[in-house]
Tab-separated table of C-alpha atoms and ligand atoms in Angstrom:
chain	number	residue	atom	x	y	z
F	1	MET	CA	1.527	-4.462	-19.825
F	2	ALA	CA	1.083	-0.936	-18.513
F	3	ASN	CA	2.332	0.484	-15.272
F	4	VAL	CA	-0.371	2.105	-13.162
F	5	THR	CA	-0.419	5.387	-11.254
F	6	VAL	CA	-3.063	5.708	-8.578
F	7	ILE	CA	-4.120	9.130	-7.348
F	8	GLY	CA	-6.945	10.477	-5.202
F	9	ALA	CA	-9.326	12.652	-7.234
F	10	GLN	CA	-11.031	14.444	-4.310
F	11	TRP	CA	-9.650	15.623	-0.939
F	12	GLY	CA	-7.932	12.376	-0.021
F	13	ASP	CA	-9.387	9.419	1.897
F	14	GLU	CA	-11.065	8.093	-1.242
F	15	GLY	CA	-10.227	4.489	-0.342
F	16	LYS	CA	-6.903	4.327	-2.164
F	17	GLY	CA	-5.477	1.804	0.304
F	18	LYS	CA	-7.800	-0.990	-0.693
F	19	ILE	CA	-7.473	-0.381	-4.441
F	20	VAL	CA	-3.707	-0.046	-4.236
F	21	ASP	CA	-3.493	-3.232	-2.211
F	22	TRP	CA	-5.674	-5.022	-4.755
F	23	LEU	CA	-3.452	-3.817	-7.594
F	24	ALA	CA	-0.273	-4.379	-5.571
F	25	SER	CA	-1.025	-8.069	-5.352
F	26	ARG	CA	-0.521	-8.119	-9.139
F	27	ALA	CA	2.367	-5.616	-9.360
F	28	ASP	CA	6.093	-6.271	-9.005
F	29	ALA	CA	6.879	-2.964	-7.291
F	30	VAL	CA	4.870	-0.280	-5.480
F	31	VAL	CA	6.248	3.264	-5.260
F	32	ARG	CA	5.253	6.208	-3.025
F	33	PHE	CA	6.253	9.450	-4.757
F	34	GLN	CA	4.980	12.389	-2.641
F	35	GLY	CA	3.672	13.299	0.786
F	36	GLY	CA	4.850	11.637	3.961
F	37	HIS	CA	3.274	10.011	6.982
F	38	ASN	CA	0.328	12.411	6.703
F	39	ALA	CA	-1.251	9.828	4.413
F	40	GLY	CA	-3.491	7.216	5.948
F	41	HIS	CA	-4.194	4.001	4.099
F	42	THR	CA	-6.277	1.260	5.629
F	43	LEU	CA	-6.025	-2.245	4.203
F	44	VAL	CA	-8.269	-5.108	5.238
F	45	ILE	CA	-6.871	-8.484	4.211
F	46	ASP	CA	-8.505	-11.726	5.297
F	47	GLY	CA	-10.213	-9.856	8.098
F	48	THR	CA	-7.007	-8.267	9.440
F	49	THR	CA	-6.749	-4.469	9.354
F	50	TYR	CA	-3.415	-2.824	8.542
F	51	LYS	CA	-2.995	0.923	8.891
F	52	LEU	CA	-0.225	2.510	6.842
F	53	SER	CA	0.928	6.111	6.782
F	54	LEU	CA	4.335	6.113	5.161
F	55	LEU	CA	5.044	2.668	3.781
F	56	PRO	CA	3.765	1.781	0.316
F	57	SER	CA	0.675	-0.438	0.462
F	58	GLY	CA	2.517	-3.273	-1.308
F	59	ILE	CA	4.505	-3.939	1.844
F	60	VAL	CA	1.760	-6.077	3.381
F	61	SER	CA	1.626	-8.463	0.408
F	62	GLY	CA	5.441	-8.728	0.272
F	63	THR	CA	5.756	-6.758	-2.976
F	64	LEU	CA	8.915	-4.645	-3.482
F	65	SER	CA	7.988	-1.327	-1.858
F	66	ILE	CA	9.810	1.867	-2.688
F	67	ILE	CA	9.756	5.255	-0.985
F	68	GLY	CA	10.708	7.716	-3.716
F	69	ASN	CA	12.639	10.968	-3.469
F	70	GLY	CA	9.423	13.043	-3.651
F	71	VAL	CA	8.405	11.813	-0.192
F	72	VAL	CA	9.400	13.644	2.997
F	73	LEU	CA	10.575	10.982	5.407
F	74	ASP	CA	10.281	11.006	9.182
F	75	PRO	CA	12.842	8.364	10.232
F	76	TRP	CA	11.196	7.762	13.601
F	77	ALA	CA	7.779	7.353	12.003
F	78	LEU	CA	9.337	4.894	9.548
F	79	LYS	CA	10.789	2.833	12.388
F	80	ALA	CA	7.549	2.857	14.353
F	81	GLU	CA	5.530	1.764	11.325
F	82	VAL	CA	7.955	-0.991	10.362
F	83	GLU	CA	7.923	-2.322	13.934
F	84	LYS	CA	4.128	-2.154	14.138
F	85	LEU	CA	3.698	-4.127	10.911
F	86	GLU	CA	6.354	-6.639	11.920
F	87	GLY	CA	4.313	-7.116	15.083
F	88	GLN	CA	1.381	-8.051	12.799
F	89	GLY	CA	3.550	-10.652	11.072
F	90	VAL	CA	4.579	-8.620	7.991
F	91	ARG	CA	8.160	-9.352	6.880
F	92	ILE	CA	10.142	-6.181	6.068
F	93	THR	CA	13.768	-6.348	4.921
F	94	ALA	CA	16.085	-4.498	2.562
F	95	ASP	CA	14.877	-6.952	-0.104
F	96	ASN	CA	11.314	-5.690	-0.102
F	97	LEU	CA	11.742	-2.089	1.136
F	98	ALA	CA	13.895	0.585	-0.544
F	99	VAL	CA	14.116	4.224	0.540
F	100	ALA	CA	15.466	6.911	-1.800
F	101	ASP	CA	18.769	8.179	-0.471
F	102	ASN	CA	17.841	11.668	-1.697
F	103	CYS	CA	14.630	11.897	0.381
F	104	PRO	CA	14.525	14.973	2.634
F	105	LEU	CA	13.971	14.189	6.310
F	106	ILE	CA	11.171	15.386	8.544
F	107	LEU	CA	12.816	16.330	11.859
F	108	PRO	CA	11.274	17.093	15.252
F	109	ILE	CA	11.820	20.806	14.535
F	110	HIS	CA	9.444	20.515	11.559
F	111	ARG	CA	6.758	19.002	13.725
F	112	ASP	CA	7.300	21.802	16.281
F	113	LEU	CA	6.886	24.468	13.621
F	114	ASP	CA	3.772	22.851	12.138
F	115	GLY	CA	2.144	22.894	15.587
F	116	LEU	CA	3.282	26.403	16.506
F	117	ARG	CA	1.914	27.856	13.281
F	118	GLU	CA	-1.399	26.076	13.507
F	119	THR	CA	-1.892	27.203	17.094
F	120	ALA	CA	-0.976	30.787	16.222
F	121	ALA	CA	-3.373	30.780	13.230
F	122	GLY	CA	-6.380	30.106	15.507
F	123	SER	CA	-9.562	29.838	13.461
F	124	GLY	CA	-7.561	30.507	10.266
F	125	LYS	CA	-5.620	27.271	10.705
F	126	ILE	CA	-5.216	24.860	7.803
F	127	GLY	CA	-6.013	21.845	9.938
F	128	THR	CA	-2.790	20.027	9.046
F	129	THR	CA	-2.040	16.543	10.267
F	130	GLY	CA	0.634	18.074	12.521
F	131	ARG	CA	3.313	15.795	11.095
F	132	GLY	CA	5.698	18.564	9.986
F	133	ILE	CA	5.023	17.952	6.288
F	134	GLY	CA	4.815	21.601	5.190
F	135	PRO	CA	7.923	22.809	7.068
F	136	ALA	CA	9.943	19.837	5.749
F	137	TYR	CA	8.996	20.623	2.140
F	138	GLU	CA	9.852	24.286	2.781
F	139	ASP	CA	13.360	23.273	3.844
F	140	LYS	CA	13.667	21.053	0.778
F	141	VAL	CA	12.936	23.865	-1.675
F	142	GLY	CA	14.916	26.260	0.540
F	143	ARG	CA	17.925	23.968	-0.090
F	144	ARG	CA	18.705	23.458	3.569
F	145	ALA	CA	17.129	20.036	4.182
F	146	ILE	CA	18.958	17.112	5.734
F	147	ARG	CA	18.454	14.102	3.516
F	148	VAL	CA	18.643	10.349	3.969
F	149	CYS	CA	22.121	10.197	2.377
F	150	ASP	CA	23.380	12.719	4.980
F	151	LEU	CA	22.773	10.106	7.668
F	152	ALA	CA	25.869	8.287	6.401
F	153	HIS	CA	27.952	11.450	6.888
F	154	LEU	CA	26.887	12.778	10.267
F	155	ASP	CA	30.452	13.755	11.215
F	156	ASP	CA	30.413	16.270	8.348
F	157	LEU	CA	26.969	17.687	9.060
F	158	GLU	CA	28.112	20.869	10.837
F	159	PRO	CA	27.762	23.368	7.932
F	160	GLN	CA	24.326	22.021	6.925
F	161	LEU	CA	23.154	22.035	10.499
F	162	ASP	CA	24.326	25.670	10.828
F	163	ARG	CA	22.191	26.753	7.881
F	164	LEU	CA	19.178	24.773	8.966
F	165	CYS	CA	19.327	25.863	12.597
F	166	ALA	CA	19.943	29.534	11.748
F	167	HIS	CA	16.700	29.465	9.774
F	168	HIS	CA	14.695	27.613	12.413
F	169	ASP	CA	16.102	29.609	15.327
F	170	ALA	CA	14.842	32.823	13.709
F	171	LEU	CA	11.389	31.314	13.175
F	172	ARG	CA	11.275	29.846	16.666
F	173	ALA	CA	12.236	33.186	18.204
F	174	GLY	CA	9.108	34.640	16.578
F	175	PHE	CA	7.072	32.115	18.577
F	176	ASP	CA	9.040	32.732	21.815
F	177	GLN	CA	10.639	29.313	21.562
F	178	PRO	CA	14.219	28.449	22.544
F	179	PRO	CA	16.734	27.801	19.752
F	180	VAL	CA	17.112	24.294	18.346
F	181	ASP	CA	19.026	21.963	20.666
F	182	ARG	CA	21.612	20.949	18.071
F	183	GLU	CA	23.366	18.388	20.242
F	184	GLN	CA	20.123	16.604	20.930
F	185	LEU	CA	19.114	16.683	17.254
F	186	LEU	CA	22.472	15.273	16.221
F	187	SER	CA	22.351	12.552	18.844
F	188	GLU	CA	18.822	11.548	17.769
F	189	LEU	CA	19.999	11.381	14.168
F	190	ARG	CA	22.989	9.224	15.176
F	191	GLU	CA	20.674	6.843	16.959
F	192	ILE	CA	18.249	6.390	14.026
F	193	ALA	CA	20.749	6.569	11.131
F	194	GLY	CA	21.573	2.852	10.947
F	195	PHE	CA	17.919	1.864	10.839
F	196	VAL	CA	17.150	4.104	7.850
F	197	LEU	CA	20.402	3.445	6.012
F	198	GLN	CA	19.776	-0.290	5.789
F	199	TYR	CA	17.019	0.518	3.253
F	200	ALA	CA	18.662	3.559	1.573
F	201	GLN	CA	19.729	3.483	-2.043
F	202	PRO	CA	19.448	5.417	-5.317
F	203	VAL	CA	15.955	4.131	-6.047
F	204	TRP	CA	15.884	5.559	-9.573
F	205	LYS	CA	18.531	2.932	-10.367
F	206	ARG	CA	16.529	0.158	-8.767
F	207	LEU	CA	13.465	1.279	-10.714
F	208	LYS	CA	15.424	1.407	-13.955
F	209	LYS	CA	16.449	-2.198	-13.384
F	210	VAL	CA	12.944	-3.269	-12.425
F	211	ARG	CA	11.526	-1.561	-15.492
F	212	LYS	CA	14.104	-3.093	-17.808
F	213	ALA	CA	13.144	-6.523	-16.524
F	214	GLY	CA	9.562	-5.818	-17.713
F	215	ALA	CA	8.113	-5.607	-14.225
F	216	LYS	CA	4.762	-3.971	-13.518
F	217	ILE	CA	5.139	-0.874	-11.366
F	218	LEU	CA	2.391	0.676	-9.306
F	219	PHE	CA	2.810	4.338	-8.319
F	220	GLU	CA	0.831	5.064	-5.177
F	221	GLY	CA	-0.305	8.650	-4.736
F	222	ALA	CA	-1.300	10.047	-1.357
F	223	GLN	CA	-3.892	12.715	-0.459
F	224	GLY	CA	-5.956	13.991	-3.415
F	225	VAL	CA	-5.880	16.423	-6.328
F	226	LEU	CA	-7.927	19.022	-4.411
F	227	LEU	CA	-5.103	19.077	-1.828
F	228	ASP	CA	-2.421	19.666	-4.483
F	229	ILE	CA	-0.170	22.636	-3.721
F	230	ASP	CA	-0.864	24.129	-7.199
F	231	HIS	CA	-4.255	22.793	-8.207
F	232	GLY	CA	-5.971	22.392	-4.856
F	233	THR	CA	-8.019	24.658	-2.614
F	234	TYR	CA	-5.002	26.852	-1.783
F	235	PRO	CA	-4.004	27.652	0.930
F	236	PHE	CA	-6.001	24.755	2.455
F	237	VAL	CA	-3.818	22.164	0.779
F	238	THR	CA	-0.892	19.919	1.540
F	239	SER	CA	2.628	20.985	0.551
F	240	SER	CA	3.293	18.604	-2.316
F	241	ASN	CA	1.974	18.031	-5.819
F	242	THR	CA	-0.532	15.226	-5.523
F	243	VAL	CA	-1.316	15.033	-9.258
F	244	SER	CA	-0.253	12.067	-11.378
F	245	GLY	CA	2.560	14.011	-13.042
F	246	THR	CA	4.481	13.870	-9.762
F	247	ALA	CA	4.904	10.098	-10.033
F	248	ALA	CA	7.786	10.624	-12.456
F	249	ALA	CA	9.647	13.428	-10.670
F	250	GLY	CA	9.053	11.916	-7.248
F	251	SER	CA	10.494	8.518	-8.095
F	252	GLY	CA	13.157	9.072	-10.735
F	253	LEU	CA	11.494	7.497	-13.742
F	254	GLY	CA	10.386	9.490	-16.787
F	255	PRO	CA	6.769	10.452	-17.523
F	256	ASN	CA	6.595	7.739	-20.187
F	257	SER	CA	6.844	5.143	-17.388
F	258	THR	CA	3.908	6.079	-15.247
F	259	GLY	CA	1.289	4.386	-17.440
F	260	TYR	CA	-2.438	4.128	-16.800
F	261	VAL	CA	-3.699	6.820	-14.417
F	262	LEU	CA	-6.360	5.429	-12.092
F	263	GLY	CA	-8.231	8.155	-10.196
F	264	ILE	CA	-9.784	6.964	-6.939
F	265	VAL	CA	-13.162	8.564	-6.362
F	266	LYS	CA	-15.502	8.082	-3.427
F	267	ALA	CA	-19.205	7.769	-4.349
F	268	TYR	CA	-19.816	10.853	-2.172
F	269	THR	CA	-17.344	13.485	-0.928
F	270	THR	CA	-15.317	13.926	2.259
F	271	ARG	CA	-12.711	16.336	3.493
F	272	VAL	CA	-10.587	16.571	6.685
F	273	GLY	CA	-9.284	19.899	7.915
F	274	SER	CA	-10.361	23.399	6.967
F	275	GLY	CA	-11.173	24.881	3.569
F	276	PRO	CA	-13.970	25.170	1.025
F	277	PHE	CA	-16.318	22.228	0.453
F	278	PRO	CA	-19.284	23.231	-1.756
F	279	THR	CA	-21.418	20.088	-1.309
F	280	GLU	CA	-20.858	19.695	2.446
F	281	LEU	CA	-23.870	18.297	4.324
F	282	GLU	CA	-24.358	19.545	7.851
F	283	ASP	CA	-27.611	17.651	8.367
F	284	ASP	CA	-28.817	14.162	9.298
F	285	ILE	CA	-27.865	12.734	5.907
F	286	GLY	CA	-24.270	13.943	6.341
F	287	GLN	CA	-24.236	12.453	9.826
F	288	ARG	CA	-25.584	9.152	8.526
F	289	LEU	CA	-23.086	8.928	5.655
F	290	GLY	CA	-20.231	9.781	8.033
F	291	GLU	CA	-21.262	7.009	10.426
F	292	ARG	CA	-21.924	4.393	7.747
F	293	GLY	CA	-18.697	5.275	5.955
F	294	HIS	CA	-16.619	5.315	9.202
F	295	GLU	CA	-15.398	8.744	8.200
F	296	PHE	CA	-12.676	9.279	10.779
F	297	GLY	CA	-9.093	10.081	9.740
F	298	THR	CA	-6.655	7.132	9.737
F	299	VAL	CA	-3.796	9.401	10.850
F	300	THR	CA	-5.392	11.904	13.217
F	301	GLY	CA	-8.706	10.257	14.105
F	302	ARG	CA	-10.478	13.512	13.227
F	303	GLN	CA	-14.076	13.324	12.049
F	304	ARG	CA	-14.246	13.930	8.310
F	305	ARG	CA	-16.641	16.427	6.789
F	306	VAL	CA	-19.118	14.710	4.451
F	307	GLY	CA	-21.087	15.837	1.383
F	308	TRP	CA	-22.813	14.805	-1.855
F	309	PHE	CA	-20.851	13.724	-4.888
F	310	ASP	CA	-19.378	16.739	-6.663
F	311	ALA	CA	-18.956	16.001	-10.369
F	312	VAL	CA	-17.405	19.422	-11.015
F	313	ILE	CA	-14.328	18.864	-8.884
F	314	VAL	CA	-13.891	15.271	-9.991
F	315	ARG	CA	-14.133	16.242	-13.684
F	316	GLN	CA	-11.509	18.924	-13.019
F	317	SER	CA	-9.230	16.500	-11.126
F	318	CYS	CA	-9.484	13.939	-13.903
F	319	ALA	CA	-8.496	16.550	-16.490
F	320	ILE	CA	-5.599	17.932	-14.430
F	321	SER	CA	-4.237	14.480	-13.677
F	322	GLY	CA	-4.885	12.913	-17.086
F	323	VAL	CA	-7.000	10.208	-15.457
F	324	THR	CA	-7.519	7.218	-17.770
F	325	GLY	CA	-10.256	5.610	-15.666
F	326	ILE	CA	-11.651	5.845	-12.142
F	327	ALA	CA	-12.226	3.420	-9.298
F	328	LEU	CA	-15.481	4.338	-7.567
F	329	THR	CA	-15.386	3.410	-3.891
F	330	LYS	CA	-17.790	3.086	-0.971
F	331	ILE	CA	-20.969	3.035	-3.045
F	332	ASP	CA	-22.479	0.772	-0.363
F	333	VAL	CA	-22.488	3.748	2.039
F	334	LEU	CA	-25.296	5.264	-0.076
F	335	ASP	CA	-27.497	2.152	0.227
F	336	GLY	CA	-30.940	2.830	1.673
F	337	LEU	CA	-31.254	6.523	0.796
F	338	ASP	CA	-34.539	7.614	-0.832
F	339	GLU	CA	-32.687	9.938	-3.129
F	340	VAL	CA	-29.097	10.821	-3.965
F	341	LYS	CA	-27.775	14.117	-5.275
F	342	ILE	CA	-24.931	14.959	-7.622
F	343	CYS	CA	-23.496	18.441	-7.993
F	344	THR	CA	-23.314	19.292	-11.691
F	345	GLY	CA	-22.268	22.961	-11.585
F	346	TYR	CA	-21.933	25.986	-9.311
F	347	ARG	CA	-23.768	29.273	-9.038
F	348	LEU	CA	-21.728	32.310	-8.071
F	349	ARG	CA	-23.004	35.914	-8.231
F	350	SER	CA	-25.672	34.945	-10.817
F	351	ASN	CA	-23.124	33.182	-13.036
F	352	VAL	CA	-23.050	29.442	-13.594
F	353	TYR	CA	-19.658	27.729	-13.422
F	354	ASP	CA	-18.741	24.349	-14.870
F	355	TYR	CA	-15.394	24.421	-13.051
F	356	PHE	CA	-14.051	25.234	-9.585
F	357	PRO	CA	-12.671	28.800	-9.666
F	358	SER	CA	-9.148	29.381	-8.276
F	359	HIS	CA	-9.761	32.227	-5.860
F	360	ALA	CA	-10.228	31.089	-2.256
F	361	ALA	CA	-13.164	33.458	-1.627
F	362	ASP	CA	-14.945	32.248	-4.787
F	363	GLN	CA	-14.332	28.630	-3.810
F	364	ALA	CA	-15.926	29.314	-0.444
F	365	ALA	CA	-18.885	31.170	-1.969
F	366	VAL	CA	-19.975	28.889	-4.835
F	367	GLU	CA	-23.374	27.281	-4.438
F	368	PRO	CA	-23.819	23.778	-5.789
F	369	ILE	CA	-26.409	23.058	-8.482
F	370	TYR	CA	-27.800	19.574	-7.866
F	371	GLU	CA	-29.340	16.872	-9.947
F	372	THR	CA	-31.467	14.489	-7.855
F	373	MET	CA	-31.717	10.785	-8.608
F	374	ASP	CA	-33.737	7.982	-7.024
F	375	GLY	CA	-31.821	6.034	-4.400
F	376	TRP	CA	-31.867	2.253	-3.896
F	377	SER	CA	-33.062	0.222	-0.957
F	378	GLU	CA	-31.159	-2.964	-1.820
F	379	SER	CA	-27.648	-3.605	-0.507
F	380	THR	CA	-24.675	-3.152	-2.829
F	381	ALA	CA	-22.221	-4.344	-0.166
F	382	GLY	CA	-20.005	-7.141	-1.390
F	383	ALA	CA	-21.233	-7.043	-5.020
F	384	ARG	CA	-18.624	-8.474	-7.380
F	385	SER	CA	-20.299	-7.913	-10.736
F	386	PHE	CA	-22.193	-5.047	-12.311
F	387	ALA	CA	-25.227	-7.343	-12.629
F	388	ASP	CA	-25.323	-7.635	-8.806
F	389	LEU	CA	-25.973	-3.892	-8.418
F	390	PRO	CA	-29.522	-2.522	-8.074
F	391	ALA	CA	-30.745	-0.719	-11.212
F	392	ASN	CA	-30.683	2.713	-9.543
F	393	ALA	CA	-27.102	2.203	-8.361
F	394	VAL	CA	-26.112	1.339	-11.932
F	395	LYS	CA	-27.818	4.537	-13.139
F	396	TYR	CA	-25.920	6.511	-10.498
F	397	VAL	CA	-22.562	5.073	-11.608
F	398	GLN	CA	-23.382	5.711	-15.264
F	399	ARG	CA	-24.422	9.292	-14.585
F	400	ILE	CA	-21.191	9.945	-12.688
F	401	GLN	CA	-19.220	8.522	-15.592
F	402	GLU	CA	-20.992	10.856	-18.034
F	403	LEU	CA	-20.569	13.943	-15.893
F	404	ILE	CA	-16.879	13.461	-15.162
F	405	GLU	CA	-16.147	12.543	-18.792
F	406	THR	CA	-14.024	9.617	-17.648
F	407	PRO	CA	-14.805	5.886	-17.684
F	408	VAL	CA	-15.357	3.862	-14.520
F	409	ALA	CA	-12.812	1.022	-14.453
F	410	LEU	CA	-13.593	-0.428	-11.025
F	411	VAL	CA	-16.303	-0.213	-8.394
F	412	SER	CA	-15.436	-1.116	-4.820
F	413	THR	CA	-18.316	-2.438	-2.726
F	414	SER	CA	-16.739	-3.138	0.684
F	415	PRO	CA	-13.366	-2.780	2.430
F	416	GLU	CA	-12.497	-6.419	1.590
F	417	ARG	CA	-9.967	-6.802	-1.206
F	418	ASP	CA	-12.111	-9.069	-3.410
F	419	ASP	CA	-15.364	-7.103	-3.147
F	420	THR	CA	-14.561	-5.255	-6.344
F	421	ILE	CA	-16.324	-5.008	-9.695
F	422	LEU	CA	-13.788	-4.873	-12.479
F	423	MET	CA	-14.778	-3.271	-15.775
F	424	ARG	CA	-11.303	-2.665	-17.177
F	425	ASP	CA	-8.009	-3.938	-15.852
F	426	PRO	CA	-5.635	-0.960	-15.550
F	427	PHE	CA	-2.593	-3.241	-15.897
F	428	MET	CA	-3.925	-4.611	-19.201
F	429	ASP	CA	-5.124	-1.321	-20.717
X	1	IMP	P1	-0.563	18.449	5.940
X	1	IMP	O1	-0.396	17.563	4.748
X	1	IMP	O2	-0.386	17.722	7.240
X	1	IMP	O3	0.276	19.698	5.856
X	1	IMP	O4	-2.089	18.947	5.975
X	1	IMP	C1	-2.605	19.844	4.997
X	1	IMP	C2	-4.043	19.493	4.625
X	1	IMP	O5	-4.048	18.236	3.937
X	1	IMP	C3	-4.988	19.323	5.808
X	1	IMP	O6	-6.277	19.742	5.423
X	1	IMP	C4	-5.005	17.814	6.035
X	1	IMP	O7	-6.198	17.385	6.677
X	1	IMP	C5	-4.934	17.331	4.596
X	1	IMP	N1	-4.368	15.986	4.463
X	1	IMP	C6	-3.065	15.627	4.537
X	1	IMP	N2	-2.929	14.304	4.341
X	1	IMP	C7	-4.161	13.812	4.121
X	1	IMP	C8	-4.671	12.509	3.808
X	1	IMP	O8	-3.947	11.517	3.680
X	1	IMP	N3	-6.017	12.417	3.635
X	1	IMP	C9	-6.824	13.500	3.723
X	1	IMP	N4	-6.405	14.731	3.992
X	1	IMP	C10	-5.081	14.894	4.192
């Protein structure tokens, strides 16, 4: 039995929540390994909708859920999310939730800085989720972060707080902001510490034990490869590595444990926030797809930008992340279109590209080269076998598979867990 690593192969919001939930019901542990509460996963189970930002999707089905060290953790967001889910009847205890004790914390000062920078950047803003993700990762690599394990030693925090506040005070002064209120920060940390510590542990050890027992582990990526800090549309990216390779470093298991890499791919393309988007549609079709696909951010409620399927970026993502097979989601959103288009290459200054160039100006300037296919009038919603799909939808899936040079393992045909066509079982591959 393989473990499975799930990653988004576009700009996030590919429908990972549903696929992860579907896989989580058959896994023994689900692990988040990067990002923070900027992620937005929507699960629909038996007609009830659950919205998750920080907790692994396995939490709803009662599966052991682990927040790995690669995540940046906002303790207040954790508490709010736990309480919200408990209000929906989900049971969350130290038995089914573990938080890495070496996770760096997102503090209110990180949120402040995220907002101050975005406001100051004006039209050049990144369009972050405003959750303080970037500033928290900066403090992690700057070796001045406060981590979960520090919450058990708040009486000894003075030297760390000095370093952290000296850095933030200088930055805040640049934005005409008062220095950090250290007493308030410390008192807020004292108040929340007990809540977080009940789940805190060296999760690498827990995972080692789980693995030794032969359990199936699901690694749940957040955002998408095009938002990766190295491989994405820099600087319009998030501040973590979103590629599959991060599953190992961000959880404390080796790369030989991360198993089958399932890339989640939407049957068209969306993006939230600023940055290049070659196949973006600013016409009626884009509007229609956005409405049919309910393309509003789970975290921020922002309207997502919508475009045709871009095989160039997905092929690139699959290569960079070593994707074994893809799950194609939301194909039903394309139902009823006369024709559908797939981007197969880019034109830039009379050259043709079969990859997405690295330079930001080139990424913004490439023009998509499209292949047009006949659409389908029949509904694909709720189909549970390949034979239930209209012939033109099958052709569309097959063409995508060819162009991205990666097999399709699953097709998702509605938000409901069981409306899924399974071609290969990632846990059995
Ligand atoms: P940050 O992660 O809040 O710093 O935002 C950086 C960029 O990543 C922005 O364009 C966000 O819209 C985008 N982003 C962050 N998390 C998600 C997500 O879960 N889905 C889609 N886009 C995201």
